[in-house]
Coordinates of C-alpha atoms in Angstrom, one line a residue:
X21 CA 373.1 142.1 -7.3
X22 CA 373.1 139.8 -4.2
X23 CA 369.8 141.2 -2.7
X24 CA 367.8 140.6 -5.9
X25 CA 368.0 136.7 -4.7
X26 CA 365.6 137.4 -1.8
X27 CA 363.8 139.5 -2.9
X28 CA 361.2 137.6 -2.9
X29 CA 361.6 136.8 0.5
X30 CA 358.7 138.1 2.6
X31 CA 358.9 140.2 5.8
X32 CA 357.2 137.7 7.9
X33 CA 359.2 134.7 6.5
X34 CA 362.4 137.2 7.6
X35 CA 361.0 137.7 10.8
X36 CA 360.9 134.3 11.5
X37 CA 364.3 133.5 10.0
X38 CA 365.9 136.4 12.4
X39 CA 364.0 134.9 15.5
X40 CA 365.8 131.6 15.1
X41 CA 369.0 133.1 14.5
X42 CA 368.9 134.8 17.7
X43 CA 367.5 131.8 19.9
X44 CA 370.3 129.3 18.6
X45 CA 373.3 132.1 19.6
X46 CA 371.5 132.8 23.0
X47 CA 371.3 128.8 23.0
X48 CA 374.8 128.7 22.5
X49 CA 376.3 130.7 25.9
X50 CA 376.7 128.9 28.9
X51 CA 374.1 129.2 31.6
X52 CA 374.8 129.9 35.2
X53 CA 372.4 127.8 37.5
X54 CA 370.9 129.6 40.6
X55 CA 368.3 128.8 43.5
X56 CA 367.7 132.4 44.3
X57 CA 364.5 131.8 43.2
X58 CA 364.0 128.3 44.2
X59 CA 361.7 127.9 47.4
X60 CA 363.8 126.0 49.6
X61 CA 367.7 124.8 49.3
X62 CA 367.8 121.4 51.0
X63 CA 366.6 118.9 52.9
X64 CA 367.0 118.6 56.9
X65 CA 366.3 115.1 58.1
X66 CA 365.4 115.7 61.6
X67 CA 365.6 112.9 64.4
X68 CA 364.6 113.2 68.4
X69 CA 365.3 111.4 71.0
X70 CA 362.5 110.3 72.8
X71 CA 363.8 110.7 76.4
X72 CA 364.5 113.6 75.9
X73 CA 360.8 114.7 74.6
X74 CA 359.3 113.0 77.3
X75 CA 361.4 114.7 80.2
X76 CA 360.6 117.9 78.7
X77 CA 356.5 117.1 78.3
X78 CA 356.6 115.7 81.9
X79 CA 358.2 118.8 83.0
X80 CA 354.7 120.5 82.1
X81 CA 352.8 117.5 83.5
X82 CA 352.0 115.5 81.0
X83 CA 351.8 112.0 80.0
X84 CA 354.3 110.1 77.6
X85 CA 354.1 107.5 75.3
X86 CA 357.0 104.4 75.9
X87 CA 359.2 103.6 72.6
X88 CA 361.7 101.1 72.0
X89 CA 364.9 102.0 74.3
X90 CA 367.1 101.4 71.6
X91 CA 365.9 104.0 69.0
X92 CA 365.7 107.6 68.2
X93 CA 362.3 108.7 66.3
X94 CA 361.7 110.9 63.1
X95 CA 360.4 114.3 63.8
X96 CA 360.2 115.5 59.9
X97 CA 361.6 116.1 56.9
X98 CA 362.0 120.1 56.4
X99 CA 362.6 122.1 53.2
X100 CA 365.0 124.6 54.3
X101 CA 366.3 127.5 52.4
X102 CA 370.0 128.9 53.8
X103 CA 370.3 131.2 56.5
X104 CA 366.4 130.7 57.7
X105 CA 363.9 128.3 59.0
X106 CA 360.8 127.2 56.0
X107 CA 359.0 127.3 54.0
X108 CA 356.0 125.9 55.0
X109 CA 352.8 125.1 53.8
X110 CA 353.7 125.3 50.2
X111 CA 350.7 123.9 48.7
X112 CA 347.2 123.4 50.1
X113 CA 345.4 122.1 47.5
X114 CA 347.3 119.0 49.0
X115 CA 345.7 117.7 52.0
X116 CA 346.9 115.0 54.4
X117 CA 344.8 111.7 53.7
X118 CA 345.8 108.7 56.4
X119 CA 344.6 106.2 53.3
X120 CA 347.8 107.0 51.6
X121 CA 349.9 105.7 54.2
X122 CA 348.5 102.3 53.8
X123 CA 351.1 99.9 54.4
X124 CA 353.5 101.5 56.0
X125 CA 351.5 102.4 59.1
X126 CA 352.8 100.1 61.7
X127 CA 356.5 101.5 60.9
X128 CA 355.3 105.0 61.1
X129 CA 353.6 104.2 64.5
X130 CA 357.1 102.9 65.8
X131 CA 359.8 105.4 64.3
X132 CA 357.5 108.4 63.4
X133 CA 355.2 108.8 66.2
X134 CA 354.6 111.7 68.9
X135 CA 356.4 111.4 72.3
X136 CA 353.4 113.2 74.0
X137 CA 350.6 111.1 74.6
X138 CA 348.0 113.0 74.1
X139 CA 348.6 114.3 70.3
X140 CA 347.2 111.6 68.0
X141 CA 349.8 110.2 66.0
X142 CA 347.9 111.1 62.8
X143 CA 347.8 114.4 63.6
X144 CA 351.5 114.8 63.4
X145 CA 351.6 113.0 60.5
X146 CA 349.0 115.1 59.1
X147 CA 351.1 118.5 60.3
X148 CA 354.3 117.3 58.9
X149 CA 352.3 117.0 55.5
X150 CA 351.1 119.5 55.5
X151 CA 354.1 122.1 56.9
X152 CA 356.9 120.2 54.9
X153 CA 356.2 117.7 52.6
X154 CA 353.8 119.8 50.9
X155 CA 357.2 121.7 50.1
X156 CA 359.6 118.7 49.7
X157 CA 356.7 117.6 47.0
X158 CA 358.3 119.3 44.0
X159 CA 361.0 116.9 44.4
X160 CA 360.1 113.8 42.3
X161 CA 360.7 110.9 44.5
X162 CA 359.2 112.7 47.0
X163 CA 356.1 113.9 45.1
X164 CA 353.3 112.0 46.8
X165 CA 352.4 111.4 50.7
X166 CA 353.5 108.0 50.9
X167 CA 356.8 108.7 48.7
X168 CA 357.5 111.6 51.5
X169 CA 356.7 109.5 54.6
X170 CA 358.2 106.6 53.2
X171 CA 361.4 108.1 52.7
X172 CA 361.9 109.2 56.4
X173 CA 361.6 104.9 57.1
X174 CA 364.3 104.4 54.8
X175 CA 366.8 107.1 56.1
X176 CA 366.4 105.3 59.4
X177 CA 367.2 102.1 58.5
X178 CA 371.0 104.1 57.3
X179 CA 371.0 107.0 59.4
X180 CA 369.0 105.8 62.6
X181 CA 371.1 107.9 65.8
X182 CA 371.4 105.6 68.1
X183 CA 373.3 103.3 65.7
X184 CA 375.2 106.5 65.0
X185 CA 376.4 107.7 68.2
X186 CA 377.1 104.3 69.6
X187 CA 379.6 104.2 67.0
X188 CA 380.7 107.2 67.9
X189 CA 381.3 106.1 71.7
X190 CA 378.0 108.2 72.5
X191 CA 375.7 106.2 75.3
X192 CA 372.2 107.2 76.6
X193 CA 372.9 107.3 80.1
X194 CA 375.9 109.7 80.4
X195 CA 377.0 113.2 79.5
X196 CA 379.5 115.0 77.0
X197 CA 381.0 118.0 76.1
X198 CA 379.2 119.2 72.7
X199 CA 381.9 118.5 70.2
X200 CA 382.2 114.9 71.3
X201 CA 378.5 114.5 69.9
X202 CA 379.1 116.7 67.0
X203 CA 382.4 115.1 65.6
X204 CA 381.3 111.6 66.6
X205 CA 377.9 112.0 64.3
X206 CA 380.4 113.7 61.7
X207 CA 383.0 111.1 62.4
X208 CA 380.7 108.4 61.3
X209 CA 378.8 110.0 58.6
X210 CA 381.0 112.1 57.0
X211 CA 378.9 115.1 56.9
X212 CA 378.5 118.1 59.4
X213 CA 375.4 117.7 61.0
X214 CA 373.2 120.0 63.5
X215 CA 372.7 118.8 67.0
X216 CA 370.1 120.8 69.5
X217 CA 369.1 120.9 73.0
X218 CA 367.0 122.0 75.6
X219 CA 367.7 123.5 78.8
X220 CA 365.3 121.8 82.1
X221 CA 364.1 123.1 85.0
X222 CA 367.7 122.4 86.9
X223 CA 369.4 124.6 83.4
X224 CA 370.6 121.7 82.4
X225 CA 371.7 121.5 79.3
X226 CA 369.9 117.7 77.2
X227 CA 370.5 116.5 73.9
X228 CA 367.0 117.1 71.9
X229 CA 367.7 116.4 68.1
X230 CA 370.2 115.8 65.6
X231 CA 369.8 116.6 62.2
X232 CA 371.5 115.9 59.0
X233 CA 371.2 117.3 55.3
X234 CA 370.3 116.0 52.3
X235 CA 370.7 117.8 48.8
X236 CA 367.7 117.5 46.1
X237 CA 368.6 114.4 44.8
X238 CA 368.9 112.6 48.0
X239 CA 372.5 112.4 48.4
X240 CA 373.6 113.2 52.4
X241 CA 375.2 116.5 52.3
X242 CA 376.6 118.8 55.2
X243 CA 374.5 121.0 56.7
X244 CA 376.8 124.2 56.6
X245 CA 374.8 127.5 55.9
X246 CA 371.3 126.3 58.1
X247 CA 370.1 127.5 61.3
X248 CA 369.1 126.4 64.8
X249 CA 366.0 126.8 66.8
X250 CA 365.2 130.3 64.3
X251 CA 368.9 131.7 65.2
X252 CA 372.3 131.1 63.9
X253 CA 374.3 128.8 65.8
X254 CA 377.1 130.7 68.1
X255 CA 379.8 128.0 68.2
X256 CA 380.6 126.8 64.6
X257 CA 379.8 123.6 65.0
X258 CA 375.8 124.0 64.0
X259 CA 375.0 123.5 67.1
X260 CA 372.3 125.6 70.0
X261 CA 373.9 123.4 72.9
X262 CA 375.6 125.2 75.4
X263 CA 379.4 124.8 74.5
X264 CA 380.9 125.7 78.6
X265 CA 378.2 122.9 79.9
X266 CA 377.8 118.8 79.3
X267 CA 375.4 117.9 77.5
X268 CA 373.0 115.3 79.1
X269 CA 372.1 111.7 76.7
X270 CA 369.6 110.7 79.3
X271 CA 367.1 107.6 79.9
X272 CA 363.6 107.3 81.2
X273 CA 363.5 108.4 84.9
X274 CA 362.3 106.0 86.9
X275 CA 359.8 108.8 88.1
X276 CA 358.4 109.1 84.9
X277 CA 358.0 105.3 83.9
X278 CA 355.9 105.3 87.5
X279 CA 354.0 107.9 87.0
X280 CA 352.7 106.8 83.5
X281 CA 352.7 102.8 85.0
X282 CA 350.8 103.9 88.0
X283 CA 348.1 105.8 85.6
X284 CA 347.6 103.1 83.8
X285 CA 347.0 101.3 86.5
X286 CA 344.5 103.2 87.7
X287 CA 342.7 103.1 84.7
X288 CA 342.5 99.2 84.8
X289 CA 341.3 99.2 88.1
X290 CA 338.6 101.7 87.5
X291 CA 337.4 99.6 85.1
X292 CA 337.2 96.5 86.9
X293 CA 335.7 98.4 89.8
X294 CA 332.7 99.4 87.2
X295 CA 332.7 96.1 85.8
X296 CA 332.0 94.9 89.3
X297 CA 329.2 97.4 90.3
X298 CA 327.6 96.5 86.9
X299 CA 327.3 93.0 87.8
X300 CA 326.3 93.5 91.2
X301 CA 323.5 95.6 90.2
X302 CA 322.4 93.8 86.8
X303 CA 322.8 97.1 85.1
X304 CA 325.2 95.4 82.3

């Protein structure tokens, strides 16, 4: 008989043998891939435009810092998962360190630095650490602080909006209907994008941000399936902007640039005036 070959065969070595048979034929069928139970879908790359943030921080009476006029500054890089805003603040074992931003610094102070004067720039860097790239860090090439940081420099250098909506026909200065900004920034990059606003005191309606998508490896991708401002947008273009008003691409008001000039000022001249009682008095 067949059987008395293995019968020597014992029930552990059997075991073992049946184990393997099933884990090659499960090996065998096709596998369908799914992020249900990843923590976040893609990336949103999110610029402002610093006129924009300062008119809006004014508006409450504060003070603005003065950027390059030819520029648009990063906000962050945001894990996103469809349909919702976040995660956030995936990992806190990881805490910001401004030492692992050595060399890069300088650029970060220019292109990744907060509008409102009195936040300290670290501290934004610190709270887009720790809200988002603590997220984004399960990505490899984004892994580490300076990999995360670093990348937001090197999307500017290809995706830097004011490059992209001058192209586009898109000035600072003027005012368009919504789908002239949308489709010029899809126009040029090939990708739908988001694009928010703000509403002033006057309900005016000003272009805040643009945002574009990339997928985990990097690659620019549209931005289909993503909200705005913690709502889906109402026109399908992914955008919050009011669709029946123009949207204002503004500059520095010259009340604003006076206003911070003639603080400054002040400043200066307070010091000089202490300076001068000091070395009237000997006291210095």
């Amino acid at each position: 008989m067949v059987i008395s070959k293995y019968r020597h065969i014992s029930p552990t070595t059997l075991l073992i043998i049946a184990t393997l048979f099933i884990f090659c034929c499960f090996s065998l069928v096709p596998r369908v891939v799914s992020f249900d139970n990843e923590p976040w879908d893609l990336l949103i790359f999110t610029q402002n435009w610093p006129r924009s943030v300062c008119n809006q921080w004014t508006e409450k009476g504060h003070q603005c810092r003065l950027v390059p006029n030819d520029t648009w500054t990063i906000h962050g890089i945001w894990p996103t998962k469809y349909g919702t805003i976040g995660p956030g603040f995936c990992n806190k074992t990881r805490p910001f360190s401004p030492e692992a931003l050595y060399g890069i610094e300088k650029q970060l102070e220019q292109l990744w630095t907060p509008v409102e004067k009195h936040k300290k720039i670290t501290a934004l860097w610190s709270h887009e650490w720790l809200k988002h790239g603590t997220c984004a860090a399960v990505v490899p090439k984004l892994s580490t602080e300076f990999q995360y940081f670093n990348q937001g420099l090197e999307w500017m250098k290809d995706y830097n909006m004011y490059s992209v909506l001058t192209k586009a026909g898109v000035t600072p200065g003027n005012q368009y209907n919504i789908t002239k900004i949308w489709d010029g920034v899809q126009s040029v990059l090939g990708k739908n994008p988001q694009v928010a606003c703000y509403q002033d005191k006057q309900n005016a309606s000003i272009l805040l941000e643009v945002r574009i998508c990339f997928n985990r490896t990097l690659e620019l991708m549209d931005c289909d399936g993503t909200v705005v401002g913690g709502h889906k947008p109402s026109y399908h273009n992914l955008t919050n902007c009011d669709i029946n008003k123009l949207v204002q691409y503004p500059v520095y008001s010259v009340h604003n640039i006076i206003k911070q000039e003639t603080y400054r000022n002040t400043l200066v001249e307070t010091y000089k005036f202490l300076k001068l009682v000091q070395w009237l008095t000997g006291s210095y």
